[in-house]
């Protein structure tokens, strides 16, 4: 007799066998679980601000619920929200869009996947400079494409020569991300121009993920490739959202902006997938975009302070290094000098993942190993955590690195 509970593993699709879990979300989930059980862990895994959304966001959501606005909306999102998003992109980024160019979705993640689904045929290739956000290659695969991972240069910037070599006749698009998760790098205007002009010359569609555009620090300015090389706007997409800028990760609000024909296909895909975006979050987002920018700036200033604290703290630890983050809220720390070291913990450091494991198991500091982002000798540290926690983590990090270097030398290793 067959049991309805038994699962025939071979019946799952081959395509889904190629898709990885989100490495960051699974580590974050595990750590949140341990903390909930009372384990004292300094949590530097967060891909989300440790702030509350602006008060106007909460108020608008409560009002929308009380007014009975929890119904389906148009597939592409409420007209008022799309108009507001277009206005904000015009004022803050410098691209002129109308509502017909905007599709609001349940988070930037699905905005990117739908943008890819709209342009990729099976086997089409998408360039992804790495280190990069862990989800990009999986998103391309989900949309039927082939992710082509291209190593960045020593400054963690997309490498034009390497991109040129990776381009084939199947290459249709490139995924760009500034400010970057995981490196905190922000493209300069000159670099953005070189890169944008190269994309234009190659006839590539750019999907420009600018999710962290409002979070830049210490004088760094955000440049969109679609503004620096405006010709790209005809064929390229701009991705943004409420998660990072307005501390609204769980509200799930992202947006696609692009040519009207591309937006129409994205809206069609969405009409068959999620139907329409969360209505209450849409009303809340209108309020946030219109009236929440002062609180957004307060949060940015706090992140700026922390970025300095972390940069100075790491610069003072001999044996590890990271470029000063100019945006987002991450440091991508290079631990190459520790490769081969073992201390009393018994964990040998062969890569950044080993180091992240050592930090978690012994020092109770949670970070994310670099392999999730394509950085073998790195780990990602999020400074979306209170200053006191960051200071505590820096002190522990410093003594761990020093112990590793000393132990390594004692056992005649070159640490
Ligand atoms: C670079 C980047 N893009 C897009 C997203 C998607 O954000 P969300 O789906 O929360 O809007 C994230 C989230 O971590 C991200 O880091």
CSV table of C-alpha atoms and ligand atoms in Angstrom, one decimal:
chain,number,residue,atom,x,y,z
A,1,UNK,CA,0.0,0.0,0.0
A,2,UNK,CA,1.5,3.4,-0.9
A,3,UNK,CA,1.7,6.0,1.8
A,4,UNK,CA,0.8,9.6,1.1
A,5,UNK,CA,3.6,10.6,3.5
A,6,UNK,CA,6.4,8.9,1.6
A,7,UNK,CA,8.3,11.2,-0.8
A,8,UNK,CA,9.8,10.0,-4.0
A,9,UNK,CA,12.9,12.2,-4.1
A,10,UNK,CA,13.5,11.6,-7.8
A,11,UNK,CA,10.2,13.2,-8.6
A,12,UNK,CA,11.5,16.7,-7.8
A,13,UNK,CA,12.5,18.8,-10.7
A,14,UNK,CA,16.1,18.6,-12.0
A,15,UNK,CA,16.1,22.4,-12.3
A,16,UNK,CA,15.4,22.9,-8.7
A,17,UNK,CA,18.2,20.5,-7.8
A,18,UNK,CA,20.5,23.2,-9.1
A,19,UNK,CA,19.2,25.9,-6.8
A,20,UNK,CA,20.9,26.6,-3.4
A,21,UNK,CA,19.2,27.8,-0.2
A,22,UNK,CA,19.9,31.4,0.5
A,23,UNK,CA,23.2,31.0,2.5
A,24,UNK,CA,22.7,34.3,4.3
A,25,UNK,CA,19.1,33.7,5.3
A,26,UNK,CA,19.8,30.2,6.6
A,27,UNK,CA,22.7,31.3,8.8
A,28,UNK,CA,20.7,34.3,10.0
A,29,UNK,CA,17.8,32.0,10.8
A,30,UNK,CA,20.0,29.6,12.8
A,31,UNK,CA,21.6,32.4,14.8
A,32,UNK,CA,18.2,34.0,15.6
A,33,UNK,CA,17.1,30.6,16.8
A,34,UNK,CA,20.1,30.2,19.1
A,35,UNK,CA,19.7,33.7,20.5
A,36,UNK,CA,16.0,33.0,21.2
A,37,UNK,CA,17.2,29.9,23.2
A,38,UNK,CA,19.2,32.3,25.4
A,39,UNK,CA,22.7,31.7,23.8
A,40,UNK,CA,24.8,34.9,24.2
A,41,UNK,CA,25.9,35.6,20.7
A,42,UNK,CA,27.1,38.8,19.1
A,43,UNK,CA,25.0,38.8,16.0
A,44,UNK,CA,26.8,40.4,13.1
A,45,UNK,CA,25.0,38.5,10.3
A,46,UNK,CA,22.1,40.9,9.9
A,47,UNK,CA,21.2,41.9,6.3
A,48,UNK,CA,18.7,44.3,7.8
A,49,UNK,CA,18.8,47.5,9.7
A,50,UNK,CA,18.4,47.2,13.5
A,51,UNK,CA,16.1,50.3,13.5
A,52,UNK,CA,12.4,50.7,13.4
A,53,UNK,CA,10.6,52.1,10.3
A,54,UNK,CA,9.7,55.8,10.4
A,55,UNK,CA,6.6,56.4,12.6
A,56,UNK,CA,4.6,57.6,9.6
A,57,UNK,CA,5.0,54.1,8.0
A,58,UNK,CA,3.5,52.4,11.1
A,59,UNK,CA,0.7,55.0,11.3
A,60,UNK,CA,-0.2,54.6,7.6
A,61,UNK,CA,-0.3,50.8,7.9
A,62,UNK,CA,-2.6,50.9,10.9
A,63,UNK,CA,-4.8,53.4,9.2
A,64,UNK,CA,-5.0,51.2,6.0
A,65,UNK,CA,-6.0,48.2,8.1
A,66,UNK,CA,-8.7,50.3,9.9
A,67,UNK,CA,-9.9,51.7,6.7
A,68,UNK,CA,-10.3,48.2,5.2
A,69,UNK,CA,-7.7,48.5,2.6
A,70,UNK,CA,-6.4,44.9,2.8
A,71,UNK,CA,-7.7,43.9,-0.6
A,72,UNK,CA,-6.0,43.1,-3.9
A,73,UNK,CA,-4.5,46.0,-5.7
A,74,UNK,CA,-3.6,46.4,-9.4
A,75,UNK,CA,-0.9,43.8,-10.3
A,76,UNK,CA,1.8,46.4,-10.8
A,77,UNK,CA,0.9,48.1,-7.5
A,78,UNK,CA,-1.2,51.1,-6.5
A,79,UNK,CA,-1.0,54.0,-9.0
A,80,UNK,CA,-0.3,56.5,-6.2
A,81,UNK,CA,2.7,54.4,-5.0
A,82,UNK,CA,4.0,53.9,-8.6
A,83,UNK,CA,3.8,57.7,-9.1
A,84,UNK,CA,5.5,58.3,-5.8
A,85,UNK,CA,8.3,55.8,-6.6
A,86,UNK,CA,8.8,57.5,-10.0
A,87,UNK,CA,9.0,60.9,-8.4
A,88,UNK,CA,11.5,59.7,-5.8
A,89,UNK,CA,13.7,58.1,-8.4
A,90,UNK,CA,13.5,61.3,-10.4
A,91,UNK,CA,14.5,63.5,-7.4
A,92,UNK,CA,17.0,61.3,-5.7
A,93,UNK,CA,18.6,59.3,-8.5
A,94,UNK,CA,18.0,61.5,-11.5
A,95,UNK,CA,16.1,59.1,-13.9
A,96,UNK,CA,12.8,60.3,-15.3
A,97,UNK,CA,10.2,57.6,-15.0
A,98,UNK,CA,6.4,57.6,-15.0
A,99,UNK,CA,4.0,55.2,-13.3
A,100,UNK,CA,3.9,53.0,-16.4
A,101,UNK,CA,7.7,52.3,-15.9
A,102,UNK,CA,7.3,51.1,-12.3
A,103,UNK,CA,6.2,47.7,-11.0
A,104,UNK,CA,6.0,47.4,-7.2
A,105,UNK,CA,6.6,43.9,-5.8
A,106,UNK,CA,6.8,42.0,-2.6
A,107,UNK,CA,10.5,42.8,-2.0
A,108,UNK,CA,13.4,43.6,-4.2
A,109,UNK,CA,14.2,39.9,-4.6
A,110,UNK,CA,11.2,39.1,-6.6
A,111,UNK,CA,11.6,42.4,-8.5
A,112,UNK,CA,15.0,41.1,-9.8
A,113,UNK,CA,13.8,37.5,-10.5
A,114,UNK,CA,10.8,38.8,-12.5
A,115,UNK,CA,13.0,41.3,-14.4
A,116,UNK,CA,15.2,38.3,-15.3
A,117,UNK,CA,12.3,36.1,-16.2
A,118,UNK,CA,11.1,38.7,-18.6
A,119,UNK,CA,14.3,38.8,-20.7
A,120,UNK,CA,15.9,35.4,-20.4
A,121,UNK,CA,15.4,32.4,-22.7
A,122,UNK,CA,16.9,29.1,-21.6
A,123,UNK,CA,20.6,29.2,-21.8
A,124,UNK,CA,21.0,33.0,-22.0
A,125,UNK,CA,23.9,34.2,-20.0
A,126,UNK,CA,24.0,36.9,-17.3
A,127,UNK,CA,27.3,38.4,-16.1
A,128,UNK,CA,27.7,38.7,-12.3
A,129,UNK,CA,30.8,40.4,-11.0
A,130,UNK,CA,31.8,38.8,-7.7
A,131,UNK,CA,32.1,39.0,-4.7
A,132,UNK,CA,28.4,39.6,-5.0
A,133,UNK,CA,25.1,39.2,-3.2
A,134,UNK,CA,24.5,35.5,-2.7
A,135,UNK,CA,21.1,35.3,-4.4
A,136,UNK,CA,22.1,36.6,-7.9
A,137,UNK,CA,23.3,33.3,-9.4
A,138,UNK,CA,20.3,31.4,-8.1
A,139,UNK,CA,17.9,34.0,-9.4
A,140,UNK,CA,19.4,33.7,-12.9
A,141,UNK,CA,19.1,30.0,-12.7
A,142,UNK,CA,15.4,30.2,-11.5
A,143,UNK,CA,14.7,32.4,-14.6
A,144,UNK,CA,16.2,29.8,-16.9
A,145,UNK,CA,19.5,31.6,-17.5
A,146,UNK,CA,23.1,30.8,-16.9
A,147,UNK,CA,25.0,32.8,-14.3
A,148,UNK,CA,28.5,33.7,-15.5
A,149,UNK,CA,30.5,34.6,-12.4
A,150,UNK,CA,33.3,37.1,-13.2
A,151,UNK,CA,35.9,38.0,-10.6
A,152,UNK,CA,36.2,41.6,-9.5
A,153,UNK,CA,39.6,43.4,-9.4
A,154,UNK,CA,41.7,43.9,-6.3
A,155,UNK,CA,39.6,46.9,-5.3
A,156,UNK,CA,36.5,44.7,-5.4
A,157,UNK,CA,35.2,46.6,-8.5
A,158,UNK,CA,33.9,44.8,-11.7
A,159,UNK,CA,36.9,44.1,-13.9
A,160,UNK,CA,36.4,45.3,-17.4
A,161,UNK,CA,39.0,43.0,-19.0
A,162,UNK,CA,37.6,40.0,-17.2
A,163,UNK,CA,34.1,40.9,-18.2
A,164,UNK,CA,35.2,41.4,-21.8
A,165,UNK,CA,36.7,37.8,-21.8
A,166,UNK,CA,33.5,36.4,-20.2
A,167,UNK,CA,31.1,37.9,-22.8
A,168,UNK,CA,29.8,35.4,-25.4
A,169,UNK,CA,27.1,35.6,-28.0
A,170,UNK,CA,24.7,34.3,-25.4
A,171,UNK,CA,25.3,37.1,-23.0
A,172,UNK,CA,22.2,39.3,-22.7
A,173,UNK,CA,22.6,41.1,-19.4
A,174,UNK,CA,24.7,42.1,-16.4
A,175,UNK,CA,23.8,42.4,-12.8
A,176,UNK,CA,25.4,45.4,-11.1
A,177,UNK,CA,25.1,46.4,-7.5
A,178,UNK,CA,26.2,49.7,-5.9
A,179,UNK,CA,26.5,50.2,-2.9
A,180,UNK,CA,27.6,46.6,-2.7
A,181,UNK,CA,26.5,43.8,-0.6
A,182,UNK,CA,28.9,42.3,0.7
A,183,UNK,CA,31.8,44.7,0.2
A,184,UNK,CA,30.4,48.1,1.0
A,185,UNK,CA,32.1,49.4,-2.2
A,186,UNK,CA,30.4,52.3,-4.0
A,187,UNK,CA,31.2,52.9,-7.7
A,188,UNK,CA,32.8,56.3,-8.3
A,189,UNK,CA,31.4,58.5,-11.1
A,190,UNK,CA,34.4,57.8,-13.4
A,191,UNK,CA,34.3,54.1,-12.9
A,192,UNK,CA,30.5,54.0,-13.4
A,193,UNK,CA,31.0,55.8,-16.7
A,194,UNK,CA,33.6,53.3,-17.9
A,195,UNK,CA,31.5,50.4,-16.9
A,196,UNK,CA,28.3,51.8,-18.2
A,197,UNK,CA,29.9,52.7,-21.6
A,198,UNK,CA,31.3,49.2,-21.8
A,199,UNK,CA,27.8,47.7,-21.2
A,200,UNK,CA,26.3,50.0,-23.8
A,201,UNK,CA,28.9,49.1,-26.4
A,202,UNK,CA,28.3,45.4,-25.8
A,203,UNK,CA,24.5,45.8,-26.1
A,204,UNK,CA,23.9,44.3,-22.6
A,205,UNK,CA,20.9,45.0,-20.6
A,206,UNK,CA,21.9,46.3,-17.1
A,207,UNK,CA,20.0,45.3,-14.1
A,208,UNK,CA,21.2,47.9,-11.7
A,209,UNK,CA,20.5,46.8,-8.1
A,210,UNK,CA,20.6,50.0,-6.1
A,211,UNK,CA,18.8,48.7,-3.0
A,212,UNK,CA,21.3,50.5,-0.7
A,213,UNK,CA,21.4,53.8,-2.7
A,214,UNK,CA,20.4,56.0,0.3
A,215,UNK,CA,23.1,54.5,2.6
A,216,UNK,CA,26.4,56.0,1.6
A,217,UNK,CA,29.0,57.4,4.1
A,218,UNK,CA,31.9,59.7,4.6
A,219,UNK,CA,31.4,61.8,1.5
A,220,UNK,CA,30.9,58.8,-0.9
A,221,UNK,CA,28.2,59.7,-3.5
A,222,UNK,CA,25.9,57.2,-5.1
A,223,UNK,CA,26.1,57.1,-9.0
A,224,UNK,CA,23.6,55.0,-11.0
A,225,UNK,CA,25.0,53.6,-14.2
A,226,UNK,CA,21.7,54.6,-15.8
A,227,UNK,CA,22.2,58.2,-14.9
A,228,UNK,CA,25.9,58.4,-15.8
A,229,UNK,CA,25.3,56.7,-19.1
A,230,UNK,CA,21.7,57.8,-19.8
A,231,UNK,CA,21.5,55.9,-23.1
A,232,UNK,CA,21.3,52.7,-21.0
A,233,UNK,CA,17.9,53.7,-19.7
A,234,UNK,CA,16.3,52.5,-23.0
A,235,UNK,CA,17.2,48.9,-22.3
A,236,UNK,CA,18.1,48.7,-18.6
A,237,UNK,CA,16.3,48.2,-15.3
A,238,UNK,CA,16.7,50.0,-11.9
A,239,UNK,CA,15.9,48.0,-8.8
A,240,UNK,CA,15.2,49.6,-5.4
A,241,UNK,CA,13.0,49.1,-2.4
A,242,UNK,CA,12.0,49.9,1.2
A,243,UNK,CA,13.8,47.1,3.0
A,244,UNK,CA,17.2,48.7,3.6
A,245,UNK,CA,16.5,52.4,3.3
A,246,UNK,CA,13.4,52.5,5.5
A,247,UNK,CA,14.2,49.5,7.8
A,248,UNK,CA,11.2,47.7,6.4
A,249,UNK,CA,12.7,44.3,5.6
A,250,UNK,CA,9.7,42.3,6.7
A,251,UNK,CA,7.2,44.5,5.0
A,252,UNK,CA,8.4,43.1,1.6
A,253,UNK,CA,8.3,46.1,-0.7
A,254,UNK,CA,10.6,46.4,-3.7
A,255,UNK,CA,10.4,48.0,-7.1
A,256,UNK,CA,11.4,47.6,-10.7
A,257,UNK,CA,11.8,50.6,-12.9
A,258,UNK,CA,12.5,50.3,-16.5
A,259,UNK,CA,11.3,50.8,-20.1
A,260,UNK,CA,7.5,50.5,-20.3
A,261,UNK,CA,7.5,47.4,-22.5
A,262,UNK,CA,9.8,45.5,-19.9
A,263,UNK,CA,7.6,46.8,-17.0
A,264,UNK,CA,4.5,45.5,-18.7
A,265,UNK,CA,6.0,42.0,-19.0
A,266,UNK,CA,7.2,42.1,-15.4
A,267,UNK,CA,3.6,43.1,-14.3
A,268,UNK,CA,2.2,40.3,-16.4
A,269,UNK,CA,4.5,37.8,-14.7
A,270,UNK,CA,3.6,39.2,-11.3
A,271,UNK,CA,-0.1,38.9,-12.1
A,272,UNK,CA,0.4,35.2,-12.4
A,273,UNK,CA,2.8,34.8,-9.4
A,274,UNK,CA,2.0,36.9,-6.4
A,275,UNK,CA,-1.0,38.5,-8.0
A,276,UNK,CA,-0.4,41.9,-6.5
A,277,UNK,CA,1.9,43.2,-3.8
A,278,UNK,CA,0.9,43.4,-0.2
A,279,UNK,CA,-1.7,46.2,0.0
A,280,UNK,CA,-1.0,47.4,3.6
A,281,UNK,CA,2.7,47.7,2.9
A,282,UNK,CA,2.0,49.7,-0.2
A,283,UNK,CA,0.0,52.3,1.8
A,284,UNK,CA,2.8,52.3,4.4
A,285,UNK,CA,5.4,52.8,1.7
A,286,UNK,CA,3.6,55.8,0.2
A,287,UNK,CA,3.8,57.4,3.6
A,288,UNK,CA,7.5,56.4,4.1
A,289,UNK,CA,8.6,57.8,0.8
A,290,UNK,CA,6.7,61.0,1.2
A,291,UNK,CA,7.3,61.7,4.9
A,292,UNK,CA,9.9,59.3,6.3
A,293,UNK,CA,13.1,60.8,4.8
A,294,UNK,CA,14.2,62.6,8.0
A,295,UNK,CA,14.2,59.4,10.0
A,296,UNK,CA,15.9,57.6,7.1
A,297,UNK,CA,18.7,60.2,7.4
A,298,UNK,CA,19.0,59.7,11.2
A,299,UNK,CA,19.5,56.0,10.5
A,300,UNK,CA,22.1,56.7,7.8
A,301,UNK,CA,24.1,59.0,10.2
A,302,UNK,CA,24.1,56.2,12.8
A,303,UNK,CA,25.4,53.7,10.2
A,304,UNK,CA,28.1,56.2,9.2
A,305,UNK,CA,29.3,56.4,12.8
A,306,UNK,CA,29.5,52.7,13.0
A,307,UNK,CA,31.2,52.3,9.7
A,308,UNK,CA,34.1,54.5,11.1
A,309,UNK,CA,34.1,52.5,14.3
A,310,UNK,CA,34.5,49.3,12.5
A,311,UNK,CA,37.0,50.5,9.9
A,312,UNK,CA,39.3,52.0,12.6
A,313,UNK,CA,38.8,48.9,14.8
A,314,UNK,CA,39.8,46.5,12.0
A,315,UNK,CA,42.7,48.7,10.8
A,316,UNK,CA,44.1,48.3,14.3
A,317,UNK,CA,44.0,44.5,14.2
A,318,UNK,CA,47.2,43.3,12.6
A,319,UNK,CA,46.5,40.2,10.3
A,320,UNK,CA,43.1,41.1,8.9
A,321,UNK,CA,42.0,44.0,6.7
A,322,UNK,CA,39.0,45.5,4.9
A,323,UNK,CA,38.5,48.5,2.7
A,324,UNK,CA,36.5,51.2,4.4
A,325,UNK,CA,32.8,50.6,3.6
A,326,UNK,CA,31.4,53.5,1.7
A,327,UNK,CA,27.9,52.3,1.6
A,328,UNK,CA,25.4,49.5,2.7
A,329,UNK,CA,26.2,48.2,6.2
A,330,UNK,CA,28.8,45.5,5.6
A,331,UNK,CA,32.6,45.0,5.9
A,332,UNK,CA,34.1,42.2,3.8
A,333,UNK,CA,37.1,41.3,5.8
A,334,UNK,CA,40.2,39.7,4.2
A,335,UNK,CA,41.8,37.0,6.4
A,336,UNK,CA,44.3,35.7,3.9
A,337,UNK,CA,47.2,36.1,6.4
A,338,UNK,CA,45.5,33.6,8.7
A,339,UNK,CA,45.4,30.8,6.2
A,340,UNK,CA,47.1,27.7,7.6
A,341,UNK,CA,46.9,28.9,11.2
A,342,UNK,CA,45.5,26.7,14.1
A,343,UNK,CA,45.2,27.8,17.7
A,344,UNK,CA,44.1,25.9,20.8
A,345,UNK,CA,40.5,25.6,19.4
A,346,UNK,CA,41.9,23.0,16.9
A,347,UNK,CA,40.1,24.7,14.0
A,348,UNK,CA,42.6,25.2,11.1
A,349,UNK,CA,41.9,28.2,9.0
A,350,UNK,CA,41.8,27.1,5.4
A,351,UNK,CA,39.4,29.9,4.3
A,352,UNK,CA,37.0,32.6,5.4
A,353,UNK,CA,34.3,30.0,6.2
A,354,UNK,CA,36.6,28.3,8.7
A,355,UNK,CA,37.3,31.6,10.4
A,356,UNK,CA,33.6,32.5,10.6
A,357,UNK,CA,33.0,29.0,12.2
A,358,UNK,CA,35.8,29.6,14.7
A,359,UNK,CA,34.4,33.0,15.6
A,360,UNK,CA,30.9,31.5,16.1
A,361,UNK,CA,31.9,28.3,18.0
A,362,UNK,CA,34.6,29.8,20.2
A,363,UNK,CA,34.0,33.5,20.4
A,364,UNK,CA,30.3,33.5,20.0
A,365,UNK,CA,30.4,36.1,17.2
A,366,UNK,CA,28.1,35.3,14.3
A,367,UNK,CA,29.2,36.5,10.8
A,368,UNK,CA,28.9,35.0,7.4
A,369,UNK,CA,31.7,33.1,5.7
A,370,UNK,CA,32.9,34.6,2.4
A,371,UNK,CA,32.1,31.6,0.2
A,372,UNK,CA,28.4,32.7,0.2
A,373,UNK,CA,29.5,35.7,-1.8
A,374,UNK,CA,32.3,34.3,-3.8
A,375,UNK,CA,35.1,35.5,-1.5
A,376,UNK,CA,37.1,32.5,-0.3
A,377,UNK,CA,39.4,34.2,2.1
A,378,UNK,CA,36.9,36.6,3.6
A,379,UNK,CA,34.0,36.9,6.0
A,380,UNK,CA,31.2,39.4,6.0
A,381,UNK,CA,30.5,41.4,9.1
A,382,UNK,CA,27.3,43.5,9.3
A,383,UNK,CA,27.4,46.6,11.3
A,384,UNK,CA,23.6,46.7,11.6
A,385,UNK,CA,24.2,46.1,15.3
A,386,UNK,CA,24.5,48.4,18.3
A,387,UNK,CA,27.9,50.2,18.9
A,388,UNK,CA,28.4,48.3,22.2
A,389,UNK,CA,28.1,45.0,20.4
A,390,UNK,CA,30.5,46.1,17.7
A,391,UNK,CA,33.0,47.2,20.3
A,392,UNK,CA,32.7,43.9,22.1
A,393,UNK,CA,33.1,42.0,18.8
A,394,UNK,CA,36.2,44.0,17.8
A,395,UNK,CA,37.9,43.2,21.1
A,396,UNK,CA,37.2,39.5,20.8
A,397,UNK,CA,38.2,39.6,17.1
A,398,UNK,CA,41.5,41.3,17.9
A,399,UNK,CA,42.5,38.7,20.5
A,400,UNK,CA,41.4,35.8,18.3
A,401,UNK,CA,43.6,37.0,15.3
A,402,UNK,CA,46.5,37.6,17.6
A,403,UNK,CA,46.2,34.1,19.1
A,404,UNK,CA,46.0,32.5,15.7
A,405,UNK,CA,49.1,34.4,14.4
A,406,UNK,CA,51.0,33.5,17.6
A,407,UNK,CA,50.0,29.8,17.6
A,408,UNK,CA,50.7,29.6,13.8
A,409,UNK,CA,54.2,30.9,14.3
A,410,UNK,CA,54.9,28.6,17.2
A,411,UNK,CA,54.1,25.6,15.1
A,412,UNK,CA,56.4,27.0,12.3
A,413,UNK,CA,53.6,27.8,10.0
A,414,UNK,CA,53.7,31.0,7.9
A,415,UNK,CA,50.8,32.9,9.4
B,1,LIG,C1,22.1,43.6,-2.9
B,1,LIG,C2,20.7,43.3,-2.5
B,1,LIG,N1,19.7,43.5,-3.4
B,1,LIG,C3,18.4,43.2,-3.2
B,1,LIG,C4,18.0,42.7,-1.9
B,1,LIG,C5,16.6,42.3,-1.7
B,1,LIG,O1,16.0,43.0,-0.7
B,1,LIG,P1,14.4,42.7,-0.3
B,1,LIG,O2,14.0,41.5,-1.1
B,1,LIG,O3,14.4,42.6,1.1
B,1,LIG,O4,13.7,44.0,-0.8
B,1,LIG,C6,19.0,42.5,-0.9
B,1,LIG,C7,18.6,41.9,0.4
B,1,LIG,O5,19.5,41.5,1.1
B,1,LIG,C8,20.3,42.8,-1.2
B,1,LIG,O6,21.3,42.7,-0.3
